[in-house]
Structure formats: C-alpha cells, structure tokens
Coordinates of C-alpha atoms in Angstrom, one line a residue:
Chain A
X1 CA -18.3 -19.6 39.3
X2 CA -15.5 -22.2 40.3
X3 CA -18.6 -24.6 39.2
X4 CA -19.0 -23.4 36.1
X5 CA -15.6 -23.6 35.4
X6 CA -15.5 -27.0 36.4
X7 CA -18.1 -27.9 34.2
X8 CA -16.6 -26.2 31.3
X9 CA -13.3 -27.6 31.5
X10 CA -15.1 -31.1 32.0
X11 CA -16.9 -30.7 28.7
X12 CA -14.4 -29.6 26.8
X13 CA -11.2 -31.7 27.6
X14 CA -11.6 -33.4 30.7
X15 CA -14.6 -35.9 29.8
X16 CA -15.0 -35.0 26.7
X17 CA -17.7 -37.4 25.9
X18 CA -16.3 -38.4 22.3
X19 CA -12.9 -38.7 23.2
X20 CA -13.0 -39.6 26.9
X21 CA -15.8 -41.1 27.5
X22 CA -16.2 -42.7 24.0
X23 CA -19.8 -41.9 23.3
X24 CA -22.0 -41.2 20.4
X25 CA -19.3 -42.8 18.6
X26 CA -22.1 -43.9 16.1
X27 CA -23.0 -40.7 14.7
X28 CA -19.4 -39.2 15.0
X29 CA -18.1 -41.9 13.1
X30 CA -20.5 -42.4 10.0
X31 CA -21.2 -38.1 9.4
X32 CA -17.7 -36.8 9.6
X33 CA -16.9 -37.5 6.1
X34 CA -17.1 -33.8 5.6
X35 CA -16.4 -30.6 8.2
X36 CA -19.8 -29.3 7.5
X37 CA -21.7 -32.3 8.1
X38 CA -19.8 -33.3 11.3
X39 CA -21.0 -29.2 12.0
X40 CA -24.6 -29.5 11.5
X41 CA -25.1 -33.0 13.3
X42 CA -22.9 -31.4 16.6
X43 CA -25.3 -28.2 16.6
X44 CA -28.6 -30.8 16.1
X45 CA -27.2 -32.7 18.9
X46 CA -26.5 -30.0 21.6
X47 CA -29.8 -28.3 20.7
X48 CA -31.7 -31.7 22.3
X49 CA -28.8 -32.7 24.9
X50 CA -29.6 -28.7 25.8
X51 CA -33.5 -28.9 25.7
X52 CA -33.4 -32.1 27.4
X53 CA -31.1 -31.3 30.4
X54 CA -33.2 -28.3 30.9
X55 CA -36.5 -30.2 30.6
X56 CA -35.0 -33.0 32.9
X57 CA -33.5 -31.0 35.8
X58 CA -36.6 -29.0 36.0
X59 CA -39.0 -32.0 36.3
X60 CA -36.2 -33.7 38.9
X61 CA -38.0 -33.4 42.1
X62 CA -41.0 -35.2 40.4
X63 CA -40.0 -37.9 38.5
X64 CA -40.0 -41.3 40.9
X65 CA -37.0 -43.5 40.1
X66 CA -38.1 -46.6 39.4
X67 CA -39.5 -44.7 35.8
X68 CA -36.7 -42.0 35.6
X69 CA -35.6 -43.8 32.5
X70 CA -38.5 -44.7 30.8
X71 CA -39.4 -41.0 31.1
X72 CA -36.0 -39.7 30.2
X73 CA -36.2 -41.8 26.6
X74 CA -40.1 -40.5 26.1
X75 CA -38.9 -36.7 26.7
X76 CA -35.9 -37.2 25.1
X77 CA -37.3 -38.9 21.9
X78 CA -39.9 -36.2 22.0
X79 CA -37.1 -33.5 21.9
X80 CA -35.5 -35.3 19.3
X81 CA -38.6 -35.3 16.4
X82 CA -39.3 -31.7 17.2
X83 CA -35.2 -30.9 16.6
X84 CA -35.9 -32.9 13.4
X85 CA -38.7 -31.3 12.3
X86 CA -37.1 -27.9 12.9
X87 CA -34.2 -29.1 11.2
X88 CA -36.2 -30.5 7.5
X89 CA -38.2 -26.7 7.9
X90 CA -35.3 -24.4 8.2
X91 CA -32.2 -26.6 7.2
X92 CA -34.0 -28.7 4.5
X93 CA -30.5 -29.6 2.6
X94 CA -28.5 -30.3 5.1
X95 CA -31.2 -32.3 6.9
X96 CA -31.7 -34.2 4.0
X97 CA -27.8 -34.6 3.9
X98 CA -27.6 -35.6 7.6
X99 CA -30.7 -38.0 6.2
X100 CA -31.5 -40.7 9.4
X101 CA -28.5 -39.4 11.6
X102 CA -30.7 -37.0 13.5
X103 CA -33.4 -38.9 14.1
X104 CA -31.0 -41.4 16.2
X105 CA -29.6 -38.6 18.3
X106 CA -32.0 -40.5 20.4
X107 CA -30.1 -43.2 20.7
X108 CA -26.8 -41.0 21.2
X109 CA -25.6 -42.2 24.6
X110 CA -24.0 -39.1 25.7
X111 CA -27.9 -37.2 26.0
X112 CA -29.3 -40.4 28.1
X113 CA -26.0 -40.2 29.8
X114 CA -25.9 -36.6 30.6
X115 CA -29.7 -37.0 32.1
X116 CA -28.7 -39.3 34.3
X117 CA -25.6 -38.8 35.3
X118 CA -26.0 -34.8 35.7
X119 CA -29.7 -33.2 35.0
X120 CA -31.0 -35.4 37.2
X121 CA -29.5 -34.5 40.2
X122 CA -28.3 -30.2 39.6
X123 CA -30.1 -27.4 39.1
X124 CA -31.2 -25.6 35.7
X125 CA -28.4 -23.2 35.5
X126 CA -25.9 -26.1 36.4
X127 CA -27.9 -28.3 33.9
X128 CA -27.9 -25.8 31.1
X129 CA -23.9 -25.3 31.4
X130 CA -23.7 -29.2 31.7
X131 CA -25.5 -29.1 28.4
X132 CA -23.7 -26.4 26.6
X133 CA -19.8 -27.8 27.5
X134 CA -20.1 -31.3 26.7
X135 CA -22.4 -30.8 23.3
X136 CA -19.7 -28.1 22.1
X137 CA -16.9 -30.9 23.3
X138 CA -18.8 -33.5 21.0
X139 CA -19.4 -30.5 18.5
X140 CA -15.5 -29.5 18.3
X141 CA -14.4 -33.6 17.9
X142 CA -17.0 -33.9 14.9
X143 CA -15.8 -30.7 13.2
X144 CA -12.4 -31.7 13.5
X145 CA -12.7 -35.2 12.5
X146 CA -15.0 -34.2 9.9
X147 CA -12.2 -31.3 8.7
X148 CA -9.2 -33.9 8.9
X149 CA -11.3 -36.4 7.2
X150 CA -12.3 -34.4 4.3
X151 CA -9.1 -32.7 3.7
X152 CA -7.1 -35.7 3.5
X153 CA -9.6 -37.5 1.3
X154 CA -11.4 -34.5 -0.8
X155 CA -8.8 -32.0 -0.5
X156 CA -11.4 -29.3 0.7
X157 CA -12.4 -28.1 3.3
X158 CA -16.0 -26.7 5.0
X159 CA -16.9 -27.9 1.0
X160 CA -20.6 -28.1 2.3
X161 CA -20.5 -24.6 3.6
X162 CA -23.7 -23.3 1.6
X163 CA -26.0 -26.3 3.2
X164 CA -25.9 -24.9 6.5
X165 CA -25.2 -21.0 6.4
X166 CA -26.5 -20.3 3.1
X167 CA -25.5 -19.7 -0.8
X168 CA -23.2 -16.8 0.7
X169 CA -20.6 -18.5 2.6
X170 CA -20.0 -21.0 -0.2
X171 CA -17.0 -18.7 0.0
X172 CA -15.8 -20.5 3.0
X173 CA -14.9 -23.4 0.9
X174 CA -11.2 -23.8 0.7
X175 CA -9.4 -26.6 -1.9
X176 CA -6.3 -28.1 -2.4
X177 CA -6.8 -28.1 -5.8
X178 CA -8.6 -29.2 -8.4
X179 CA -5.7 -31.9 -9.0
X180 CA -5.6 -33.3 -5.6
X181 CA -6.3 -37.2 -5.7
X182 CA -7.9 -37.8 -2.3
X183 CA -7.3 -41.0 0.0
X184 CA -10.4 -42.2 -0.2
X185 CA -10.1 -44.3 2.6
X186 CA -10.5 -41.6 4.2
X187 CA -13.7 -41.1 3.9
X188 CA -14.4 -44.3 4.0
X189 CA -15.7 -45.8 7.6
X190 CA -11.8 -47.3 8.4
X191 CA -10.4 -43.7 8.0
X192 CA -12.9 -42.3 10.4
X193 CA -11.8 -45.2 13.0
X194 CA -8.5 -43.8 12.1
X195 CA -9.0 -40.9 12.5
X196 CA -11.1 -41.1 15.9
X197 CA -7.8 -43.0 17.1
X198 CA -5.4 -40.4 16.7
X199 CA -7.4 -37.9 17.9
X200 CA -7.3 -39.9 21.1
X201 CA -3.8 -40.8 21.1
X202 CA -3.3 -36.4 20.3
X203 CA -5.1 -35.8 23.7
X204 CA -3.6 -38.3 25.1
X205 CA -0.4 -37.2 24.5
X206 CA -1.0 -33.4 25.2
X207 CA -2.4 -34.8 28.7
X208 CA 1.3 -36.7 29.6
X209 CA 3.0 -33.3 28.6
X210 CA 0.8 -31.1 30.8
X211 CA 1.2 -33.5 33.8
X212 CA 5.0 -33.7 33.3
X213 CA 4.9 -29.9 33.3
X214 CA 3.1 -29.4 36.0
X215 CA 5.1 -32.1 38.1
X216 CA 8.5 -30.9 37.5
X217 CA 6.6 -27.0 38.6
X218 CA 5.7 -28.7 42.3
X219 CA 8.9 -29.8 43.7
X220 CA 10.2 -26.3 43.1
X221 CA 7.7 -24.5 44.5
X222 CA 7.8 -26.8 47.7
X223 CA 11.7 -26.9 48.2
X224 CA 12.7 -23.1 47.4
X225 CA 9.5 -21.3 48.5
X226 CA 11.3 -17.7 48.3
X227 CA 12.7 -18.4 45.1
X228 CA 9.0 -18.5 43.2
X229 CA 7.6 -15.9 45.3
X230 CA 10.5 -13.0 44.2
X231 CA 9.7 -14.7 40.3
X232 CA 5.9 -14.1 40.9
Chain B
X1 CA -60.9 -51.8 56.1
X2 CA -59.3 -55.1 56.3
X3 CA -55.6 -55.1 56.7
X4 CA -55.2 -57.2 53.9
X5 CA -56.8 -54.0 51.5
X6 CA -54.7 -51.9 53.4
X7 CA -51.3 -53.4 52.8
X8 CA -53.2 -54.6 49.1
X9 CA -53.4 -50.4 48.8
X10 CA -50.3 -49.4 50.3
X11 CA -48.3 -52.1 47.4
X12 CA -50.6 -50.4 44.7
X13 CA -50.2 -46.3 45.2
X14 CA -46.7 -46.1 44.0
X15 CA -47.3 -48.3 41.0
X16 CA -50.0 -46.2 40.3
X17 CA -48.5 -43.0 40.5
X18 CA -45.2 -43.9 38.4
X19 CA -48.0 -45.1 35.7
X20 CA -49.4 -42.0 35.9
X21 CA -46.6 -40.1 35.8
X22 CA -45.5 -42.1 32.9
X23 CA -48.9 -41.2 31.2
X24 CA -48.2 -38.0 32.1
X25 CA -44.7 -37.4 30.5
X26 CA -46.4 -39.5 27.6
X27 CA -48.9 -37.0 26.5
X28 CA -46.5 -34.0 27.1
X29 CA -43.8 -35.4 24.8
X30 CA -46.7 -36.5 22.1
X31 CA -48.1 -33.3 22.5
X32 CA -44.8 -31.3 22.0
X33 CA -44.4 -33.3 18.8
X34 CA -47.6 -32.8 17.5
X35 CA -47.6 -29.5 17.8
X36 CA -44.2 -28.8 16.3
X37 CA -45.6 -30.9 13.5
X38 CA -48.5 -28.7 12.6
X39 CA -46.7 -25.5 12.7
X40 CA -43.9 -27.1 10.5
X41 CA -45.8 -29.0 8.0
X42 CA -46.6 -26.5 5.1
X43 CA -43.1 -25.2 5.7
X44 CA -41.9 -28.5 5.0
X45 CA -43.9 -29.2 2.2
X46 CA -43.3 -26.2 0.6
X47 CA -39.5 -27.2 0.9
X48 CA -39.8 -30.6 -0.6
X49 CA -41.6 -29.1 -3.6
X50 CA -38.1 -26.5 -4.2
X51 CA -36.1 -29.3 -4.1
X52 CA -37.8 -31.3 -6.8
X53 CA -38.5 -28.2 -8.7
X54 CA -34.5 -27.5 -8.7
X55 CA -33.5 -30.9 -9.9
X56 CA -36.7 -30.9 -12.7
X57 CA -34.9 -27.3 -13.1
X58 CA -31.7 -28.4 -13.7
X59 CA -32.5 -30.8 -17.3
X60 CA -35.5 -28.6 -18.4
X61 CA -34.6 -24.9 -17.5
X62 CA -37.3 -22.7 -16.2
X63 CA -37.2 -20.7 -19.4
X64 CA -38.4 -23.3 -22.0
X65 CA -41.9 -24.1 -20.2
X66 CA -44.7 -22.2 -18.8
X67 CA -46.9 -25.0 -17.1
X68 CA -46.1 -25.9 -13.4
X69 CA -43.8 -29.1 -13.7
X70 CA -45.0 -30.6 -10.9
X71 CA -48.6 -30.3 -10.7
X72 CA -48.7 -31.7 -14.3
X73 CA -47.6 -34.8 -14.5
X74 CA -48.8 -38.4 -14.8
X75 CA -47.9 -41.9 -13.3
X76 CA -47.7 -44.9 -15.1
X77 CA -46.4 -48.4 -14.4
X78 CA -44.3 -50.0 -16.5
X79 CA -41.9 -51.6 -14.4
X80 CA -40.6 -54.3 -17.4
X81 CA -39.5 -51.3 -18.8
X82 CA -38.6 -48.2 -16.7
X83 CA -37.7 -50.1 -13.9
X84 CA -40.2 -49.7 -10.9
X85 CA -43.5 -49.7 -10.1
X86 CA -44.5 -47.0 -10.2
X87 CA -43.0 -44.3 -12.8
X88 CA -43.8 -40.7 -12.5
X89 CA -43.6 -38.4 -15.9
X90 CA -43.2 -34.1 -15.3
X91 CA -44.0 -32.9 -18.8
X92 CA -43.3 -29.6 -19.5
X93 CA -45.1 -27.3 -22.0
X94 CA -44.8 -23.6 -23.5
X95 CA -48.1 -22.1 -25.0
X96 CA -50.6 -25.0 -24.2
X97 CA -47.6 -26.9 -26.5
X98 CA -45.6 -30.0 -25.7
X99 CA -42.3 -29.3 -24.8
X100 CA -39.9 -32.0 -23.0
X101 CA -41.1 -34.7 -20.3
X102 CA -39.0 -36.2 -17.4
X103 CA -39.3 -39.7 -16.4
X104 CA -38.5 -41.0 -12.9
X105 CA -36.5 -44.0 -14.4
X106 CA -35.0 -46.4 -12.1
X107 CA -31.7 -48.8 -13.6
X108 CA -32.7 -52.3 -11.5
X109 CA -29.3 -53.9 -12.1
X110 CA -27.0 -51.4 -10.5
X111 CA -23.8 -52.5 -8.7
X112 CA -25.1 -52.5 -5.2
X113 CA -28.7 -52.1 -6.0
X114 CA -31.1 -49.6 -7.7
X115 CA -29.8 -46.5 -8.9
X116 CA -32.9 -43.9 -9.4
X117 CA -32.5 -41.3 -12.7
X118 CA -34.4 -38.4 -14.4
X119 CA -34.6 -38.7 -17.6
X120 CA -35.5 -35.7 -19.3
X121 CA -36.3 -36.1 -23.0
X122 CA -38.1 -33.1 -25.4
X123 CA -40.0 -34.2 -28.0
X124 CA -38.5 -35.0 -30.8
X125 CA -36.9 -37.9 -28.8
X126 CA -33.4 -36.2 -27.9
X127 CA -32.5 -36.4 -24.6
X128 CA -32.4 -33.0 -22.7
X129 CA -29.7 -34.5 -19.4
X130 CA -30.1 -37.2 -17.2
X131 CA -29.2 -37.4 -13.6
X132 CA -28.7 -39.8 -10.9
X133 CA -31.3 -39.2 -7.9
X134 CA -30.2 -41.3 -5.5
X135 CA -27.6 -44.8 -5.8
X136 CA -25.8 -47.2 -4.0
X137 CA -22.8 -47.2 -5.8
X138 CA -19.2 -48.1 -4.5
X139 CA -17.7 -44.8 -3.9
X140 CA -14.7 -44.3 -6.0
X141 CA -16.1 -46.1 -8.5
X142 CA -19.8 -46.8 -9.5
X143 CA -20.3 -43.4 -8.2
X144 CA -18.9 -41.2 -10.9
X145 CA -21.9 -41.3 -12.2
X146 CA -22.6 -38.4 -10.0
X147 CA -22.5 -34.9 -12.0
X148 CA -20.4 -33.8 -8.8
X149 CA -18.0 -36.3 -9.5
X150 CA -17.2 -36.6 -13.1
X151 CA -18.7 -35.2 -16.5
X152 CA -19.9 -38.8 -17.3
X153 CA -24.0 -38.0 -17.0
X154 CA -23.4 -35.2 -19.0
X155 CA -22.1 -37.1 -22.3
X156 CA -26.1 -37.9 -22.7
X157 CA -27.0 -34.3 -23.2
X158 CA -28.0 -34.0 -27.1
X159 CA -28.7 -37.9 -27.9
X160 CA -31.0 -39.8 -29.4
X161 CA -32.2 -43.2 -30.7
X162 CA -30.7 -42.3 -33.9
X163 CA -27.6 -40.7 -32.0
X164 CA -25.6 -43.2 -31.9
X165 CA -28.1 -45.7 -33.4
X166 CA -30.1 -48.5 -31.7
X167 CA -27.0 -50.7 -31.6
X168 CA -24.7 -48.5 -30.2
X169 CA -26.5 -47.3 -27.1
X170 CA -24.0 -49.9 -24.8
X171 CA -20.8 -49.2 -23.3
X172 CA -17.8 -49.4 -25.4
X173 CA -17.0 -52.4 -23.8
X174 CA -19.7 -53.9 -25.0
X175 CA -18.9 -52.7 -28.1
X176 CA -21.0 -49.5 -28.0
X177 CA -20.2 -46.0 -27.8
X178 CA -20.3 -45.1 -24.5
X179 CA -17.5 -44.5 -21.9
X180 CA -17.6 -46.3 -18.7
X181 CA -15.2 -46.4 -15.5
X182 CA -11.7 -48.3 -15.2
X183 CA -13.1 -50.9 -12.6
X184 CA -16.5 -50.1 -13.2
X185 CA -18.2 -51.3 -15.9
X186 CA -21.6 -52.7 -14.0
X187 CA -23.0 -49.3 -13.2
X188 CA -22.1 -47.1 -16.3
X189 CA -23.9 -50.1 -18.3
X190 CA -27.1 -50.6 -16.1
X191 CA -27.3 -46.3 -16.3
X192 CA -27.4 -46.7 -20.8
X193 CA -29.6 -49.4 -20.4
X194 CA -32.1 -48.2 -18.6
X195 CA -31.7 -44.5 -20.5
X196 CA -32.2 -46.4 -23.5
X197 CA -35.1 -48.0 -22.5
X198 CA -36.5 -45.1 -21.5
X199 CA -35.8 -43.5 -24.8
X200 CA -37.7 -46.8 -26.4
X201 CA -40.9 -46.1 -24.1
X202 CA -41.0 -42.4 -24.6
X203 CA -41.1 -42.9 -28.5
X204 CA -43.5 -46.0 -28.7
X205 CA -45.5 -43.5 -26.8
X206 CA -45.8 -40.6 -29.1
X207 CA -48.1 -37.8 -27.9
X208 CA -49.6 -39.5 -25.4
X209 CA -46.9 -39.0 -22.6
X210 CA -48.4 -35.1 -22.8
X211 CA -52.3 -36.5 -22.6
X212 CA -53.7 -34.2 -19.5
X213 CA -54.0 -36.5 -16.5
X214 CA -57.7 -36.3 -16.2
X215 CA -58.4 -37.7 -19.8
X216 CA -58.9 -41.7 -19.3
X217 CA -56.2 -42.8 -21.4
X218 CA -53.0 -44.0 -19.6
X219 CA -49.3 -44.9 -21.3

C-alpha cells in the first residue's frame, strides 16, 4: 500500500510529468485554449499511457533489450490509432476538435517515458497505478491551464462542455458575461507559455512553503521530545 | 560442424530472435488496429454523414425539402469561378420540385489562405445563409467571420444579385455595401467575392444545377 501511495503522490505532485518533468509540453501547450479541450486530450492520453503500461509490463520478461524501443513505439502507435478510432466513433465532435492532437499522443514523451522508465521493469498492478497517477497529473495541468486560459481570454468557462458529455451539460458552461472583452493573447500560443510558467513558479512556491513548514516542525520534535508527545 | 558455423550461429540466434520478436509485436499491433478499424468504420461513417447533414441543416432547414441532401448532389469543376477544383452542389427538393442548392465554395484569396464556405442559394437566386467551413484566419480579426464570433455571415441571409445590385456586392470600403472588420478588410472582401461569384454561377446556370446526376449533362 506504502507503494501505491508512493506512486500516487509521484503522479500527482511529485513528478508530475507536465510540471516536473516538462513533458508532453507539445500537446499541453497548443489544446488548452479551452478547459474542455485540455479535458478530452488528458482522458485520450491516459487511456493509451494506461493500455500501454499494462500491455508493456505484461510482455516485460519477453521483450530482449536491444528492441525494447522499437517495440515500445510499434505497441504504442498501435494503441494510439485504436484510441483514435474510438475517439472519431464515440466522441466524433470533440475528436474533430482535438483534430491531429490525438494522433501524436504517439509522440507524447511522457507514454515512451513511462514504458521505459516504469512498465518495463514493475508488475501490472504497479504498472496500471503508474499509469493512472501520472495521466491524471498531466490530465489535472491541462484542465487547469486550459480553465485559466479560457477564462482570462473568453470569459467562460468548461464553454465546450456539450462536446464531450453531451447536449445536457451544456449547462456546465459558466460566463463572465456577454460583455467581457477577452485577452486574446491568451489564447494565443505566448499565453499558454505563460501560463505553463506560472503554474510552475505556483508549485514551485507551494513546494518552499511545505519544506519551510516542515523544517521549522523537526527541530522541535528533536529538542523537546515530551513536549510533542503530551500535544499528540 | 565447423567452429567457424558454430560461432557464425551463435552471432546469428539473437539477431534472429529480436527480428522475430519484432515481427511478432508488428502483426499484433497491425492486427489490433485493423480490427478496431472494422468494427468502427460504419460507426464512423455514419457520424461523418450527421455532421454534414447538420451544417447542410443549418442554411436549408429540414422542413423545406424532402430528398436526402446528401445522396443528391453533383460535382462540378469550376475552379475560375468557385474557387477549387472540385465543387460539390447538395440541392434540395420538396415534391420532386427544386427547392434551394448549396455550393461548397472556396474564397482563394483569404488572409492566410483559403477559407472554405456553403453557400446555400434557393431558387430564385436569394441567398438562403452562408457559412464558413473551415479558415485560416488571424484570430481576433479575419475570424469574425465565424457565426460564433460575430453576426457578420448572417448579414447575407435574404440577398440577391439584385439585392444590393451587381455593383454593390463589395465591402464598403470598396465602396460597396457590405460591412467588414476594423483591421480586417482582406478576409470580409475575399468572403463577398467569392459569395458573389457563386451567386453569378448559380444564375448563368439556371435549372440545370437541379439536373439528376445520372443525366449526361454537367454545369
């Protein structure tokens, strides 16, 4: 369980792979000119960084290394077209919104980079879990740089709403007002580069705080251990 | 055997067996595709068809025509004066009776390239709507073309040749009667000429826009 945790906590925060680790920045950067779309590629892309972990930590003991990669890209690849497929079947609008972004999930580092560096070498539960935390990491940075994107240069927010969950939840849609004159930049491609760069600098930030915290805890508990046992 | 086939053997296995294995994932991954493929393909289709049928929709309402849109229409190449290729006419009908055609126009001289339109025009000549399919406009500018962006496209609904006349189908910069964009005048003008053009071929045409495709005779 302490794994799992591990692997949780890595996904989400501690190597997140968008904001950490600065992958798929190609993706993240051109759809998250709206919340939705920035949705719908994050859920394309964990559904194939989940197939293909799976795939690739069950086929691990069989796959020679000197052609792990080659045969990584061909599953991967594979994985991708099928998502793709499923996606212009079942989610015809928003695939056609997402347009060529889905098929290059295939070149999305983080997938290639979570075969390697994890599938590869743990088990299919470990694998799965692997697949799950960092796709929902890169999932939660596109939905909020997509959201803070298309708030401060739309006004709305979720505007897309119907392409992925229906005419129903067009609902979901909220608006600054009809009057609200955007910054268009952005939605531009500089405003997602801006906006990529303060989300970094935010965790960055929040990181510093939590250390300081936790460093000015330690002494206390080391010099005066009866005081923190009778706080509990 | 020879030591030299030996060690010649020993070199070879692993080669082999990583091509194989490469072979091997290969076929698995082609035949995952294919098979999603097959099982996805009318679905797909089918969804493709909705979408078009929902723009045609849109400009000619499902309410004045009883033919199926798609399924009866034409293609015809006039590129000089609709813009590409290859241009492909929906006509519409109610009773076995003409009622309103849409022309895949395309406006060549858009601000950052090609900016793809329906045309939809009944048939008496006035235009039903037009809409913009697909563009590369500047966004902020060239693209309020859009409907979702500003009313612009819609100030087409209702005109004619004779409304405004020939001369006046420009934009008022050009001293014409039609509005275009603060910073923008390329796109809004390449959109009236080509809608004008359009309205030019649809009336040198006449009837036969509505021929049935299987008759000889093409526009």
């Amino acid at each position: 369980m302490n794994d799992y945790m591990n692997i949780t906590k890595d996904g989400l925060w501690r190597n997140n792979q968008a904001l950490v680790a600065l992958l798929g920045l190609c993706p993240l950067l051109a759809t998250t000119s709206n919340a939705v779309n920035g949705l719908g590629l994050g859920f394309a892309t964990t559904a194939v960084l989940i197939m293909s972990n799976g795939t690739i930590s069950l086929i691990r003991h069989w796959i020679r290394p000197e052609v792990r990669l080659p045969v990584f890209v061909t599953l991967i690849a594979s994985l991708t077209t099928v998502v793709e497929l499923a996606m212009s079947a079942w989610f015809h609008e928003l695939h056609k919104v997402l347009g060529i972004f889905i098929a290059l999930i295939v070149t999305n580092c983080i997938i290639i980079g979570r075969a390697e560096a994890f599938a590869s070498k743990n088990t299919f539960p470990k694998a799965i879990a692997d697949a799950l935390a960092m796709g929902s990491g890169f999932t939660l940075v596109l939905m909020v740089l997509g959201g803070l994107r298309e708030l401060v240069g739309n006004g709305t927010l979720f505007g897309q709403a119907h392409l992925m969950f229906g005419e129903a939840a067009r609902g979901l849609t909220l608006s600054l007002g009809a009057d609200y004159q955007g910054m268009l930049a952005a939605i531009l491609p500089p405003g997602a580069f801006f906006g990529l760069g303060l989300l970094i600098a935010l965790k960055n930030i929040i990181d510093a705080r939590l250390k300081e915290r936790s460093a000015q805890r330690a002494p206390l508990q080391t010099l005066e251990p009866q005081a923190s046992e009778a706080n509990g | 055997m020879t030591e030299a086939n030996q060690k010649l053997k020993r070199m070879l296995r692993p080669i082999l067996v990583a091509g194989g294995l490469l072979a091997i994932f290969s076929v698995l991954g082609a035949s995952l595709v294919a098979i999603t493929y097959l099982q996805t393909k009318e679905r797909i289709a089918e969804n493709e068809r909705l979408a078009l049928l929902e723009k045609l929709e849109v400009l000619v309402p499902a309410n004045l025509v009883d033919n199926d849109m798609i399924a009866d229409r034409i293609e015809v190449h006039r590129a000089d004066l609709l813009g590409s290729q290859t241009t492909t006419i929906y006509r519409g009908r109610k009773d076995g009776k003409p009622v309103a055609a849409i022309l895949t126009s395309v406006a060549p001289d858009g601000y950052a390239g090609p900016i793809k339109l329906l045309v939809a025009v009944d048939t008496n000549g006035t235009l039903l709507g037009v809409r913009v399919v697909s563009h590369k406009e500047t966004p902020g500018l060239g693209d309020k073309i859009e409907e979702d962006r500003t009313d612009w496209v819609l100030s087409f609904n209702g005109k004619s040749l004779t409304n405004p006349g020939e001369d006046q189908w420009k934009v008022k910069r050009d001293g014409g009667d039609f509005d275009y964009f603060t910073g923008a005048t390329v796109t809004p003008r390449s959109v009236v000429k080509m809608v004008k053009n359009t309205l030019m071929y649809v009336r040198d045409q006449g009837d036969r826009i509505y021929r049935p495709a299987n008759e000889g005779v093409r526009p």
